[in-house]
mmCIF file of C-alpha atoms and ligand atoms in Angstrom:
data_model
loop_
_atom_site.group_PDB
_atom_site.id
_atom_site.type_symbol
_atom_site.label_atom_id
_atom_site.label_comp_id
_atom_site.label_asym_id
_atom_site.label_seq_id
_atom_site.Cartn_x
_atom_site.Cartn_y
_atom_site.Cartn_z
ATOM 1 C CA UNK P 75 4.276 26.207 -49.411
ATOM 2 C CA UNK P 76 3.001 22.656 -49.809
ATOM 3 C CA UNK P 77 4.855 19.534 -50.886
ATOM 4 C CA UNK P 78 3.197 19.948 -54.283
ATOM 5 C CA UNK P 79 5.285 23.017 -55.032
ATOM 6 C CA UNK P 80 8.973 23.313 -55.870
ATOM 7 C CA UNK P 81 10.382 26.798 -55.495
ATOM 8 C CA UNK P 82 13.371 27.970 -57.460
ATOM 9 C CA UNK P 83 14.876 31.401 -57.713
ATOM 10 C CA UNK P 84 12.700 32.348 -60.663
ATOM 11 C CA UNK P 85 9.758 29.980 -60.864
ATOM 12 C CA UNK P 86 7.387 28.240 -58.506
ATOM 13 C CA UNK P 87 6.587 24.845 -60.009
ATOM 14 C CA UNK P 88 3.239 23.190 -59.289
ATOM 15 C CA UNK P 89 2.879 19.426 -59.302
ATOM 16 C CA UNK P 90 0.710 18.399 -62.216
ATOM 17 C CA UNK P 91 0.810 14.590 -62.155
ATOM 18 C CA UNK P 92 2.968 11.501 -62.195
ATOM 19 C CA UNK P 93 4.957 11.530 -65.398
ATOM 20 C CA UNK P 94 2.658 9.963 -67.974
ATOM 21 C CA UNK P 95 4.063 7.239 -70.176
ATOM 22 C CA UNK P 96 3.144 8.467 -73.632
ATOM 23 C CA UNK P 97 3.943 6.682 -76.835
ATOM 24 C CA UNK P 98 4.575 8.752 -79.916
ATOM 25 C CA UNK P 99 1.434 10.666 -80.845
ATOM 26 C CA UNK P 100 -0.406 10.023 -77.588
ATOM 27 C CA UNK P 101 -1.882 12.854 -75.513
ATOM 28 C CA UNK P 102 -2.577 12.792 -71.781
ATOM 29 C CA UNK P 103 -4.604 15.125 -69.631
ATOM 30 C CA UNK P 104 -4.499 16.664 -66.190
ATOM 31 C CA UNK P 105 -6.036 19.582 -64.356
ATOM 32 C CA UNK P 106 -4.243 22.871 -63.901
ATOM 33 C CA UNK P 107 -4.146 23.821 -60.203
ATOM 34 C CA UNK P 108 -6.743 26.470 -61.091
ATOM 35 C CA UNK P 109 -9.075 23.893 -62.669
ATOM 36 C CA UNK P 110 -8.317 24.374 -66.369
ATOM 37 C CA UNK P 111 -8.211 21.152 -68.382
ATOM 38 C CA UNK P 112 -4.754 20.599 -69.849
ATOM 39 C CA UNK P 113 -3.286 18.469 -72.614
ATOM 40 C CA UNK P 114 0.107 16.840 -72.070
ATOM 41 C CA UNK P 115 2.366 15.836 -74.937
ATOM 42 C CA UNK P 116 5.745 14.134 -75.109
ATOM 43 C CA UNK P 117 8.031 14.472 -78.099
ATOM 44 C CA UNK P 118 11.500 12.924 -78.071
ATOM 45 C CA UNK P 119 11.475 12.764 -74.282
ATOM 46 C CA UNK P 120 10.470 16.390 -73.762
ATOM 47 C CA UNK P 121 7.113 17.224 -72.202
ATOM 48 C CA UNK P 122 4.820 20.026 -73.305
ATOM 49 C CA UNK P 123 1.602 21.242 -71.701
ATOM 50 C CA UNK P 124 -1.122 23.382 -73.226
ATOM 51 C CA UNK P 125 -4.718 24.154 -72.457
ATOM 52 C CA UNK P 126 -6.869 21.255 -73.642
ATOM 53 C CA UNK P 127 -9.685 23.095 -75.418
ATOM 54 C CA UNK P 128 -9.284 24.128 -79.021
ATOM 55 C CA UNK P 129 -9.646 27.893 -79.211
ATOM 56 C CA UNK P 130 -11.934 27.653 -82.224
ATOM 57 C CA UNK P 131 -14.779 25.499 -81.003
ATOM 58 C CA UNK P 132 -13.745 24.068 -77.648
ATOM 59 C CA UNK P 133 -13.040 20.515 -78.810
ATOM 60 C CA UNK P 134 -10.850 18.563 -76.411
ATOM 61 C CA UNK P 135 -7.417 18.062 -77.907
ATOM 62 C CA UNK P 136 -6.818 15.264 -75.406
ATOM 63 C CA UNK P 137 -9.957 13.409 -76.493
ATOM 64 C CA UNK P 138 -9.899 14.133 -80.182
ATOM 65 C CA UNK P 139 -6.649 15.790 -81.169
ATOM 66 C CA UNK P 140 -4.050 14.141 -83.370
ATOM 67 C CA UNK P 141 -0.411 14.789 -82.576
ATOM 68 C CA UNK P 142 2.173 14.749 -85.332
ATOM 69 C CA UNK P 143 5.599 15.908 -84.177
ATOM 70 C CA UNK P 144 5.100 19.266 -82.488
ATOM 71 C CA UNK P 145 1.742 19.926 -84.152
ATOM 72 C CA UNK P 146 -1.611 18.971 -82.692
ATOM 73 C CA UNK P 147 -4.560 18.937 -85.038
ATOM 74 C CA UNK P 148 -8.092 19.437 -83.804
ATOM 75 C CA UNK P 149 -10.469 16.777 -85.084
ATOM 76 C CA UNK P 150 -13.466 19.070 -85.412
ATOM 77 C CA UNK P 151 -12.307 21.415 -88.190
ATOM 78 C CA UNK P 152 -8.645 20.460 -88.639
ATOM 79 C CA UNK P 153 -7.125 23.595 -87.153
ATOM 80 C CA UNK P 154 -3.602 23.098 -85.826
ATOM 81 C CA UNK P 155 -1.410 24.383 -83.007
ATOM 82 C CA UNK P 156 2.288 24.238 -82.175
ATOM 83 C CA UNK P 157 2.476 22.437 -78.808
ATOM 84 C CA UNK P 158 5.783 24.136 -77.983
ATOM 85 C CA UNK P 159 4.277 27.623 -77.921
ATOM 86 C CA UNK P 160 0.517 27.151 -78.253
ATOM 87 C CA UNK P 161 0.591 29.121 -81.510
ATOM 88 C CA UNK P 162 -2.366 28.677 -83.812
ATOM 89 C CA UNK P 163 -0.892 27.499 -87.103
ATOM 90 C CA UNK P 164 -3.788 26.967 -89.462
ATOM 91 C CA UNK P 165 -7.330 28.173 -89.899
ATOM 92 C CA UNK P 166 -9.901 28.206 -88.553
ATOM 93 C CA UNK P 167 -7.794 28.587 -85.392
ATOM 94 C CA UNK P 168 -6.521 32.094 -84.759
ATOM 95 C CA UNK P 169 -6.149 32.287 -81.000
ATOM 96 C CA UNK P 170 -3.213 30.468 -79.397
ATOM 97 C CA UNK P 171 -3.611 27.802 -76.764
ATOM 98 C CA UNK P 172 -2.270 28.637 -73.333
ATOM 99 C CA UNK P 173 1.075 26.922 -72.908
ATOM 100 C CA UNK P 174 3.072 26.257 -69.772
ATOM 101 C CA UNK P 175 6.710 25.694 -68.925
ATOM 102 C CA UNK P 176 7.329 22.167 -67.703
ATOM 103 C CA UNK P 177 9.796 20.479 -65.437
ATOM 104 C CA UNK P 178 10.333 16.777 -64.737
ATOM 105 C CA UNK P 179 11.583 15.826 -61.291
ATOM 106 C CA UNK P 180 11.666 12.396 -59.634
ATOM 107 C CA UNK P 181 9.075 10.855 -61.948
ATOM 108 C CA UNK P 182 6.647 13.742 -61.639
ATOM 109 C CA UNK P 183 5.602 16.451 -64.047
ATOM 110 C CA UNK P 184 5.499 20.022 -62.806
ATOM 111 C CA UNK P 185 4.339 23.157 -64.566
ATOM 112 C CA UNK P 186 4.759 26.820 -64.015
ATOM 113 C CA UNK P 187 1.090 27.593 -63.386
ATOM 114 C CA UNK P 188 1.436 30.963 -65.080
ATOM 115 C CA UNK P 189 0.901 30.586 -68.829
ATOM 116 C CA UNK P 190 3.734 31.719 -71.031
ATOM 117 C CA UNK P 191 3.402 35.130 -72.560
ATOM 118 C CA UNK P 192 2.736 34.736 -76.214
ATOM 119 C CA UNK P 193 1.791 37.055 -79.038
ATOM 120 C CA UNK P 194 0.212 35.366 -82.022
ATOM 121 C CA UNK P 195 1.827 36.737 -85.160
HETATM 122 S S1 FES Y 558 -13.136 23.232 -82.829
HETATM 123 FE FE1 FES Y 558 -11.034 22.932 -83.214
HETATM 124 S S2 FES Y 558 -10.764 23.596 -85.274
HETATM 125 FE FE2 FES Y 558 -12.865 23.994 -84.849
#
């Protein structure tokens, strides 16, 4: 175990980054420990992390997405996702984003590196 990992009884948390200061609607980015680009969102003090690339055409949500509440809209074709679950909400997006459990500890943001299990309905 390294200092970048916090173990608990159920989850091993991986250090993602210093807690980003995000104003409403802003999106940050960081790398998953496995190299995947991630998008980081903050809504009402709660942090959410999803994969960064839109599942329709691979646009970067960090670079070009627009966050309104819990919904991020891709700038390329206006598909939307729920940042809480990664669910694809509107066409042309059908495949969910990967989403990760988050934890804030001592000014740092950790994620469970295993994506949440999710079934798009
Ligand atoms: S690339 Fe995101 S909606 Fe098409």
